Amino acid sequence: MEEISTKVLVIGGGPGGYVTAIRAGQLGLPTIVVEEAKLGGTCLNVGCIPSKALIHAAEAFHHAKAQEKGASPFGLSVASPTLDFGKTIGWKDGIVGRLTNGVAGLLRKHKVKAIAGKAELIDGKSCVVRMADGDKRIHAEHIVLATGSAPVEVPALPFGGPVISSTEALALDAVPATLVVVGAGYIGLELGMAYAKLGSKVTVVEAADRILPVWDPELTAPVAKRLKQLGVEVLTATTAHALSDDQRALVVRQSGSVDKLTIAADKVLVAVGRMPRTQGFGLEKLDLTMQGRFIAIDDQCATSMRNVWAVGDVTGEPMLAHRAMAQGEMVAEIIAGEKRSFDKTAIAAVCFTDPEIVSVGLLPNQAKAQGLEIVIGNFPFLANGRAMSQDDEAGFVRVVARADNHLVLGIQAVGMGVAELSSAFALALEMGAVLEDIAGTIHAHPTRGEAFQEAALGALGHALHI
Amino acid sequence: MAYDVVVIGSGPGGYVSAIKAAQLGLKVAVVEKRETFGGTCLNIGCIPSKALLHASEMMAEAQHSFDTLGVEVTPKLNLPKMMAHKDATVASNVNGVAFLFKKNKIDSFRGTGKVLGQGKVSVTGEDGKVEEIEARNIVIATGSDVAGIPGVSVDFDEKVIVSSTGALSLEKVPGHLVVVGGGVIGLELGSVWARLGAKVTVVEYLDTILGGMDGDVAKQFQRLLSKQGFEFKLGAKVTGVAKSENGATVTFEPVKGGSAETIEAEIVLVSTGRRPYTDGLGLAEAGVELDERGRVKTDGHRTNVEGIYAIGDVVVGPMLAHKAEDEGIAVAEIIAGQAGHVNYSVIPSVVYTSPEVASVGKTEEQLKAEGIAYKAGKFPFSANGRARAMLHTDGFVKVLADKDTDRVLGVHIVGFGAGEMIHEAAVLMEFGGSSEDLGRTCHAHPTMSEAVKEAALATFFKPIHM
Ligand SMILES: Cc1cc2nc3c(=O)[nH]c(=O)nc-3n(C[C@H](O)[C@H](O)[C@H](O)COP(=O)(O)OP(=O)(O)OC[C@H]3O[C@@H](n4cnc5c(N)ncnc54)[C@H](O)[C@@H]3O)c2cc1C
Ligand SMILES: Cc1cc2nc3c(=O)[nH]c(=O)nc-3n(C[C@H](O)[C@H](O)[C@H](O)COP(=O)(O)OP(=O)(O)OC[C@H]3O[C@@H](n4cnc5c(N)ncnc54)[C@H](O)[C@@H]3O)c2cc1C
């Protein structure tokens, strides 16, 4: 068995792992990253990037269709647009390929060794990777666990055949005529809406009594409305029961009802959450302290074992790529001897539905639950010039602040393109902004960002444009 | 009855000032000579231009990028309908201002306002009737008008030889549009017509387009516009614009000396800048001083005459709607006895072309000229996942920070959606934040704004994804 020694061993090449490795390399630490599937992890291969590419293409097709029907106000018309879905998927694969190759290139550039294979932990200092050309045993001073997450299965609907996870939904051969999405969380709705725009008849089944239940109904209402406009049927308070006998439909049951409903389904996308990948690679040998299903970490991403660190989805919520990356960057710097801790006030959550939703910091009900007295400012895009010129006035920006000293506690938005407003929201929270700070920052005209300033003015009791 | 405040002009400076003053409990009237409120910006500036830019961008996307996504269309333009979208956008904006006036109990006078001296304004209606109003305070917000070319007589007929106003309402797409002046307005409106099929030639006196913008940005931007088919004649002094049989001719000679050249155009857009507009205001008689460039002279927004203030395009500073608005707010606060203040060092500016250009703070050239030691960090959108997924990889983010303190001094962005991304930089700079503050703020993935974070990382250490 080949024996290799290094300073830092990263297990998993997703955003958590590869960013740890790049930063470690930049800081001059000898580093190895082991990845059993493809560099880039969930995010680059079967998550954030391919989903956004598909969403973008679906949006383009949807626009073209609207123009064909003469519904475009912009004076454009098109003759019967057609979709070459194979080309769409090929284009998406091209992007994924370029980005994952890019990660490989970056690792090389920063002298990180990438090993393709599955890492099996031996103890808190070493692992073995079984490879065709012989096994490798790697010793390291520091191990960083970045094994990520995998889709959760519904026991009654095991993956296989027509029952697919987000991974398969991003690589279908054809647009399914009928699609049932189980779970109205962000992944289910992002993909469900995309397929609705590509021409599928989509039904969404959700056990809770509304879509996107982590957020308040005010914030999600514009998405609910758009779903309706797209002809997507949403069945809330409904649970998926099983596939029909002929495997061509899904049987569901609405709460409070004894009757079962059968919905035609060429594909059933199960998107009911993701679980940390903590099994099958010897993690139990380390006997780390766990926090529920996740690996427990402190504010430096240290686990209960010295010099074993964990980053990303395997460490808990929010399971987001940018949290994984921020953790990875920090862990590398700590290993390099820098004084760092993870004290983010704000990790934005973005939902790339139509319209997009952004939430940073506390929601109004969360702030109230903490016993805080709050003021809320809400500015609708229908009073925003940029939104009017883009003919998409759905949604608003909402600012939540303490009533006594105006410290901003949370910022939410729903509307076209609000994903790109999220960074300014996060920065405002990180800087400890009060309402007056936002109200007093000049925002360029005409932009959607003006709605942020107006919402702060509104919370102060004097919005200008409403 | 005497008003606390009479505002002359209802552009973004004037109408915002009026609303703010009313909110602060003052009795306010506005004088406007145009049929609708909203000034240059809402009627013939920002809003209609952005409506056409958005609509024409949809056309360009359908023509050039849909195919890559697997969406096959042949778009057709219906120009009258596109113009109707623009007109509807303008109407909803100007009606919005009228509504806000009503809501805030602001009186309005239709006619040309004249300052009769301290505390007195006259309004001459279209029918020639003159009304006098008493005003404890007068705010001059008369804005700006098309300037023409210094030393060249230009006969604007708004059909063949047009200003920005005419260029917003052409009846058909010109075969060849010559734009005199490569500033923001010329490049925006040039882009509209280029996307709709016109051949566009820009003739500019300086050696660069977007004079005053960061040099890197201007250079890259010119390259991108050239790729879109723009032709540039830089360092060219226009000596004549004249109508001809088939349209018009533009004659220019190299600024450095050399022989003159004449080109034929179907339409000529003269966009060489705007001049402060004080015609008929009676300022000389009222004793209100102007500066050497015809702008109303102010000190802390006050003119030399007690109780008379001036804001917006009619005073010194960048001719931008949001700068006018902020001055409007400050003046209202000052009149109400509060401490109004405008931070002129943090005013973002945006060019709404594709890609967009946005900047805030100092350019690299300014820092050099001022002898300030700085460091720079740059990150290209070609290495950004969301940009890839949306086919918007052109451009970059550039962060400039103080070499010793790391305080951010300027941020410049060329890229899709730059106008929305610039706001986090504005918020940061209002807080005197460092590039490390910016780089360590968690940016949502996948967003274009991650490039801002990466450029900041590059400024104080190293970017991750490059
Ligand atoms: C459809 C979808 C859309 C999403 N959209 C977004 C979004 O828009 N924004 C966002 O922030 N997040 C999004 N996410 C979530 C995001 O993908 C994850 O939060 C992120 O990938 C977590 O990064 P990670 O490094 O912790 O784990 P992962 O990306 O899951 O990477 C873990 C890697 O470790 C490897 N691995 C595991 N065990 C071993 C082993 N023993 N040996 C070797 N290799 C191993 C795996 O093969 C995998 O490549 C989305 C997810 C999905 C499924
Ligand atoms: C094509 C174009 C595009 C633009 N795009 C943008 C952009 O995207 N973003 C941006 O920030 N800026 C943009 N601008 C600039 C912006 O329009 C101006 O900076 C802004 O309108 C200035 O506001 P103001 O209130 O000072 O003056 P104005 O908007 O010019 O308003 C002045 C008003 O005063 C009235 N008036 C003048 N004299 C009298 C009188 N004696 N009595 C009564 N009424 C009078 C006028 O009729 C007018 O309505 C653009 C300009 C143009 C031309």
Short mmCIF file of N, CA and C and ligand atoms in Angstrom, two decimals, chain A residues 10-19 33-52 55 115-121 128-129 145-151 165-167 169-170 186-188 190-191 274 277-282 311-316 318-325 327 347-352, chain B residues 443-447, ligand 1:
data_model
loop_
_atom_site.label_atom_id
_atom_site.label_comp_id
_atom_site.label_asym_id
_atom_site.label_seq_id
_atom_site.Cartn_x
_atom_site.Cartn_y
_atom_site.Cartn_z
N VAL A 10 -8.43 16.75 2.97
CA VAL A 10 -9.83 17.15 2.86
C VAL A 10 -10.60 16.00 2.23
N ILE A 11 -11.67 15.57 2.88
CA ILE A 11 -12.48 14.49 2.33
C ILE A 11 -13.77 15.06 1.77
N GLY A 12 -13.87 15.01 0.45
CA GLY A 12 -15.02 15.59 -0.24
C GLY A 12 -14.60 16.82 -1.04
N GLY A 13 -14.97 16.85 -2.31
CA GLY A 13 -14.53 17.96 -3.18
C GLY A 13 -15.66 18.88 -3.58
N GLY A 14 -16.67 19.03 -2.72
CA GLY A 14 -17.74 20.01 -2.97
C GLY A 14 -17.28 21.41 -2.58
N PRO A 15 -18.19 22.37 -2.57
CA PRO A 15 -17.79 23.76 -2.25
C PRO A 15 -17.10 23.87 -0.88
N GLY A 16 -17.55 23.10 0.08
CA GLY A 16 -16.88 23.13 1.38
C GLY A 16 -15.46 22.63 1.26
N GLY A 17 -15.32 21.45 0.64
CA GLY A 17 -14.02 20.81 0.55
C GLY A 17 -13.05 21.50 -0.40
N TYR A 18 -13.50 21.82 -1.60
CA TYR A 18 -12.53 22.37 -2.54
C TYR A 18 -12.07 23.78 -2.15
N VAL A 19 -12.97 24.54 -1.51
CA VAL A 19 -12.54 25.87 -1.05
C VAL A 19 -11.54 25.75 0.10
N VAL A 33 -6.92 16.57 -1.47
CA VAL A 33 -8.37 16.45 -1.40
C VAL A 33 -8.77 15.13 -2.08
N VAL A 34 -9.64 14.38 -1.41
CA VAL A 34 -10.10 13.11 -1.96
C VAL A 34 -11.58 13.24 -2.33
N GLU A 35 -11.89 12.89 -3.57
CA GLU A 35 -13.29 12.99 -4.03
C GLU A 35 -13.67 11.71 -4.74
N GLU A 36 -14.76 11.09 -4.32
CA GLU A 36 -15.13 9.80 -4.92
C GLU A 36 -15.93 9.95 -6.21
N ALA A 37 -16.64 11.06 -6.32
CA ALA A 37 -17.43 11.26 -7.55
C ALA A 37 -16.73 12.32 -8.39
N LYS A 38 -17.34 13.50 -8.47
CA LYS A 38 -16.72 14.53 -9.30
C LYS A 38 -16.39 15.76 -8.48
N LEU A 39 -15.26 16.37 -8.77
CA LEU A 39 -14.90 17.62 -8.09
C LEU A 39 -16.03 18.62 -8.29
N GLY A 40 -16.25 19.45 -7.27
CA GLY A 40 -17.34 20.42 -7.37
C GLY A 40 -18.56 19.98 -6.56
N GLY A 41 -18.62 18.70 -6.24
CA GLY A 41 -19.65 18.20 -5.33
C GLY A 41 -21.06 18.34 -5.87
N THR A 42 -22.00 18.35 -4.93
CA THR A 42 -23.41 18.49 -5.26
C THR A 42 -23.62 19.77 -6.04
N CYS A 43 -23.06 20.83 -5.50
CA CYS A 43 -23.31 22.17 -6.01
C CYS A 43 -23.02 22.32 -7.49
N LEU A 44 -21.80 21.98 -7.89
CA LEU A 44 -21.42 22.21 -9.28
C LEU A 44 -21.98 21.14 -10.22
N ASN A 45 -22.13 19.92 -9.73
CA ASN A 45 -22.53 18.83 -10.62
C ASN A 45 -24.02 18.59 -10.70
N VAL A 46 -24.68 18.59 -9.56
CA VAL A 46 -26.11 18.22 -9.56
C VAL A 46 -26.93 19.15 -8.67
N GLY A 47 -26.44 20.36 -8.43
CA GLY A 47 -27.15 21.25 -7.51
C GLY A 47 -27.29 22.65 -8.07
N CYS A 48 -26.67 23.59 -7.36
CA CYS A 48 -26.86 25.02 -7.64
C CYS A 48 -26.69 25.37 -9.11
N ILE A 49 -25.56 24.96 -9.68
CA ILE A 49 -25.23 25.45 -11.02
C ILE A 49 -26.12 24.85 -12.11
N PRO A 50 -26.21 23.52 -12.20
CA PRO A 50 -27.09 23.00 -13.26
C PRO A 50 -28.55 23.42 -13.07
N SER A 51 -28.99 23.56 -11.81
CA SER A 51 -30.39 23.97 -11.63
C SER A 51 -30.59 25.39 -12.13
N LYS A 52 -29.64 26.25 -11.84
CA LYS A 52 -29.80 27.64 -12.32
C LYS A 52 -29.70 27.73 -13.83
N ILE A 55 -33.05 26.61 -15.09
CA ILE A 55 -34.03 27.65 -14.80
C ILE A 55 -33.90 28.78 -15.83
N ILE A 115 -7.14 13.50 -5.35
CA ILE A 115 -7.15 12.05 -5.55
C ILE A 115 -8.58 11.60 -5.79
N ALA A 116 -8.76 10.85 -6.90
CA ALA A 116 -10.10 10.38 -7.22
C ALA A 116 -10.32 9.02 -6.58
N GLY A 117 -11.26 8.96 -5.67
CA GLY A 117 -11.53 7.69 -5.00
C GLY A 117 -12.30 7.94 -3.73
N LYS A 118 -12.70 6.84 -3.10
CA LYS A 118 -13.47 6.99 -1.88
C LYS A 118 -12.54 6.90 -0.68
N ALA A 119 -12.63 7.89 0.20
CA ALA A 119 -11.80 7.88 1.40
C ALA A 119 -12.51 7.09 2.49
N GLU A 120 -11.80 6.15 3.07
CA GLU A 120 -12.35 5.44 4.24
C GLU A 120 -11.48 5.76 5.42
N LEU A 121 -12.10 6.31 6.44
CA LEU A 121 -11.33 6.74 7.62
C LEU A 121 -10.81 5.53 8.37
N VAL A 128 -7.82 5.55 4.08
CA VAL A 128 -7.31 4.75 2.97
C VAL A 128 -8.22 4.99 1.77
N VAL A 129 -7.59 5.05 0.60
CA VAL A 129 -8.36 5.21 -0.62
C VAL A 129 -8.08 3.99 -1.49
N LEU A 145 -13.51 17.13 7.22
CA LEU A 145 -14.62 16.34 6.69
C LEU A 145 -15.57 17.26 5.94
N ALA A 146 -15.74 16.97 4.66
CA ALA A 146 -16.61 17.81 3.82
C ALA A 146 -17.40 16.90 2.89
N THR A 147 -18.06 15.92 3.49
CA THR A 147 -18.70 14.86 2.70
C THR A 147 -20.12 15.21 2.25
N GLY A 148 -20.60 16.37 2.67
CA GLY A 148 -21.83 16.89 2.09
C GLY A 148 -23.10 16.16 2.47
N SER A 149 -24.03 16.12 1.51
CA SER A 149 -25.35 15.59 1.79
C SER A 149 -25.89 14.84 0.59
N ALA A 150 -26.97 14.12 0.82
CA ALA A 150 -27.64 13.37 -0.25
C ALA A 150 -29.14 13.54 -0.09
N PRO A 151 -29.89 13.34 -1.18
CA PRO A 151 -31.35 13.51 -1.09
C PRO A 151 -31.98 12.52 -0.13
N SER A 165 -34.82 11.90 -7.95
CA SER A 165 -34.38 12.98 -7.07
C SER A 165 -33.99 14.16 -7.94
N SER A 166 -33.56 15.23 -7.31
CA SER A 166 -33.15 16.42 -8.07
C SER A 166 -32.05 16.07 -9.06
N THR A 167 -31.20 15.12 -8.70
CA THR A 167 -30.08 14.76 -9.58
C THR A 167 -30.58 14.30 -10.95
N ALA A 169 -33.57 14.79 -12.10
CA ALA A 169 -34.42 15.83 -12.69
C ALA A 169 -33.59 16.81 -13.50
N LEU A 170 -32.29 16.86 -13.22
CA LEU A 170 -31.43 17.79 -13.95
C LEU A 170 -30.82 17.14 -15.18
N TYR A 186 -37.49 24.76 -1.53
CA TYR A 186 -36.93 25.54 -2.63
C TYR A 186 -36.49 24.67 -3.79
N ILE A 187 -35.93 23.48 -3.51
CA ILE A 187 -35.45 22.65 -4.62
C ILE A 187 -36.63 22.17 -5.47
N GLY A 188 -37.68 21.72 -4.81
CA GLY A 188 -38.85 21.23 -5.54
C GLY A 188 -39.51 22.31 -6.37
N GLU A 190 -38.13 25.26 -7.40
CA GLU A 190 -37.26 25.75 -8.47
C GLU A 190 -37.38 24.85 -9.70
N LEU A 191 -37.26 23.54 -9.46
CA LEU A 191 -37.29 22.62 -10.60
C LEU A 191 -38.70 22.45 -11.15
N ARG A 274 -32.59 17.07 2.37
CA ARG A 274 -31.32 16.39 2.17
C ARG A 274 -30.77 15.98 3.53
N ARG A 277 -24.12 13.26 4.74
CA ARG A 277 -23.49 11.99 4.39
C ARG A 277 -22.48 11.64 5.48
N THR A 278 -22.92 10.78 6.42
CA THR A 278 -22.08 10.46 7.58
C THR A 278 -21.83 8.96 7.68
N GLN A 279 -22.34 8.22 6.70
CA GLN A 279 -22.21 6.77 6.82
C GLN A 279 -21.46 6.15 5.66
N GLY A 280 -20.87 4.99 5.92
CA GLY A 280 -20.26 4.23 4.84
C GLY A 280 -18.81 4.56 4.57
N PHE A 281 -18.20 5.43 5.39
CA PHE A 281 -16.78 5.70 5.16
C PHE A 281 -15.98 5.72 6.47
N GLY A 282 -16.51 5.01 7.45
CA GLY A 282 -15.73 4.81 8.67
C GLY A 282 -15.78 5.95 9.67
N VAL A 311 -16.88 20.82 7.65
CA VAL A 311 -17.49 21.99 6.99
C VAL A 311 -18.62 21.54 6.08
N GLY A 312 -19.52 22.45 5.81
CA GLY A 312 -20.54 22.22 4.79
C GLY A 312 -21.79 21.51 5.29
N ASP A 313 -22.49 20.88 4.35
CA ASP A 313 -23.79 20.27 4.63
C ASP A 313 -23.73 19.22 5.74
N VAL A 314 -22.57 18.61 5.93
CA VAL A 314 -22.45 17.56 6.92
C VAL A 314 -22.52 18.14 8.35
N THR A 315 -22.43 19.48 8.45
CA THR A 315 -22.43 20.11 9.76
C THR A 315 -23.75 20.77 10.13
N GLY A 316 -24.73 20.69 9.26
CA GLY A 316 -26.04 21.21 9.66
C GLY A 316 -26.58 22.33 8.80
N PRO A 318 -27.85 26.26 7.86
CA PRO A 318 -28.47 26.08 6.56
C PRO A 318 -27.56 25.31 5.60
N MET A 319 -28.12 24.36 4.90
CA MET A 319 -27.32 23.58 3.94
C MET A 319 -27.20 24.37 2.65
N LEU A 320 -26.24 25.26 2.65
CA LEU A 320 -26.06 26.14 1.50
C LEU A 320 -24.60 26.18 1.11
N ALA A 321 -24.39 26.32 -0.18
CA ALA A 321 -23.03 26.29 -0.70
C ALA A 321 -22.17 27.42 -0.14
N HIS A 322 -22.74 28.60 -0.01
CA HIS A 322 -21.91 29.73 0.43
C HIS A 322 -21.53 29.63 1.90
N ARG A 323 -22.39 28.92 2.68
CA ARG A 323 -21.98 28.67 4.06
C ARG A 323 -20.81 27.69 4.06
N ALA A 324 -20.93 26.63 3.26
CA ALA A 324 -19.85 25.64 3.16
C ALA A 324 -18.54 26.30 2.76
N MET A 325 -18.61 27.19 1.77
CA MET A 325 -17.39 27.85 1.28
C MET A 325 -16.78 28.76 2.35
N GLN A 327 -17.09 28.50 5.54
CA GLN A 327 -16.49 27.66 6.58
C GLN A 327 -15.14 27.12 6.12
N ILE A 347 -26.24 34.90 6.70
CA ILE A 347 -26.03 33.98 5.59
C ILE A 347 -27.32 34.01 4.80
N ALA A 348 -27.25 34.63 3.65
CA ALA A 348 -28.47 34.81 2.87
C ALA A 348 -28.99 33.49 2.35
N ALA A 349 -30.30 33.33 2.38
CA ALA A 349 -30.92 32.19 1.71
C ALA A 349 -31.62 32.72 0.48
N VAL A 350 -31.35 32.09 -0.65
CA VAL A 350 -31.96 32.54 -1.90
C VAL A 350 -32.74 31.38 -2.51
N CYS A 351 -33.92 31.69 -2.94
CA CYS A 351 -34.74 30.69 -3.61
C CYS A 351 -34.93 31.18 -5.05
N PHE A 352 -34.42 30.40 -6.00
CA PHE A 352 -34.42 30.86 -7.39
C PHE A 352 -35.69 30.47 -8.13
N HIS B 443 -21.51 35.79 0.75
CA HIS B 443 -22.30 36.14 -0.44
C HIS B 443 -23.03 34.90 -0.94
N ALA B 444 -24.30 35.05 -1.20
CA ALA B 444 -25.10 33.89 -1.59
C ALA B 444 -24.59 33.27 -2.89
N HIS B 445 -24.70 31.95 -2.94
CA HIS B 445 -24.28 31.20 -4.11
C HIS B 445 -25.50 30.56 -4.74
N PRO B 446 -25.63 30.49 -6.03
CA PRO B 446 -24.77 31.14 -7.01
C PRO B 446 -25.34 32.49 -7.41
N THR B 447 -24.61 33.55 -7.16
CA THR B 447 -25.03 34.88 -7.62
C THR B 447 -23.85 35.54 -8.35
C1 LIG C 1 -30.93 20.78 -6.82
C2 LIG C 1 -30.13 21.53 -5.80
C3 LIG C 1 -30.03 22.91 -5.90
C4 LIG C 1 -29.29 23.63 -4.99
N1 LIG C 1 -29.22 24.98 -5.13
C5 LIG C 1 -28.49 25.70 -4.24
C6 LIG C 1 -28.36 27.10 -4.38
O1 LIG C 1 -28.91 27.70 -5.31
N2 LIG C 1 -27.61 27.78 -3.48
C7 LIG C 1 -26.99 27.14 -2.46
O2 LIG C 1 -26.32 27.79 -1.67
N3 LIG C 1 -27.08 25.82 -2.30
C8 LIG C 1 -27.81 25.06 -3.16
N4 LIG C 1 -27.89 23.72 -3.01
C9 LIG C 1 -27.20 23.12 -1.86
C10 LIG C 1 -25.71 22.95 -2.14
O3 LIG C 1 -25.54 22.17 -3.29
C11 LIG C 1 -25.01 22.35 -0.94
O4 LIG C 1 -25.25 23.15 0.19
C12 LIG C 1 -23.51 22.30 -1.15
O5 LIG C 1 -23.16 21.54 -2.28
C13 LIG C 1 -22.82 21.72 0.10
O6 LIG C 1 -21.45 21.64 -0.10
P1 LIG C 1 -20.58 20.52 0.64
O7 LIG C 1 -19.19 20.77 0.21
O8 LIG C 1 -20.88 20.53 2.07
O9 LIG C 1 -21.11 19.12 0.11
P2 LIG C 1 -21.33 18.50 -1.34
O10 LIG C 1 -21.44 19.53 -2.37
O11 LIG C 1 -22.44 17.54 -1.19
O12 LIG C 1 -19.97 17.74 -1.62
C14 LIG C 1 -19.58 16.63 -0.91
C15 LIG C 1 -18.67 15.82 -1.80
O13 LIG C 1 -18.02 14.84 -0.99
C16 LIG C 1 -17.90 13.65 -1.72
N5 LIG C 1 -17.74 12.56 -0.76
C17 LIG C 1 -18.61 12.19 0.21
N6 LIG C 1 -18.08 11.19 0.93
C18 LIG C 1 -16.86 10.94 0.42
C19 LIG C 1 -15.84 10.01 0.73
N7 LIG C 1 -15.93 9.16 1.73
N8 LIG C 1 -14.73 10.00 -0.01
C20 LIG C 1 -14.59 10.87 -1.03
N9 LIG C 1 -15.52 11.76 -1.38
C21 LIG C 1 -16.64 11.79 -0.65
C22 LIG C 1 -19.17 13.59 -2.52
O14 LIG C 1 -19.00 12.78 -3.68
C23 LIG C 1 -19.36 15.06 -2.87
O15 LIG C 1 -18.79 15.37 -4.12
C24 LIG C 1 -28.62 22.97 -3.93
C25 LIG C 1 -28.70 21.58 -3.83
C26 LIG C 1 -29.45 20.86 -4.74
C27 LIG C 1 -29.51 19.39 -4.62
#
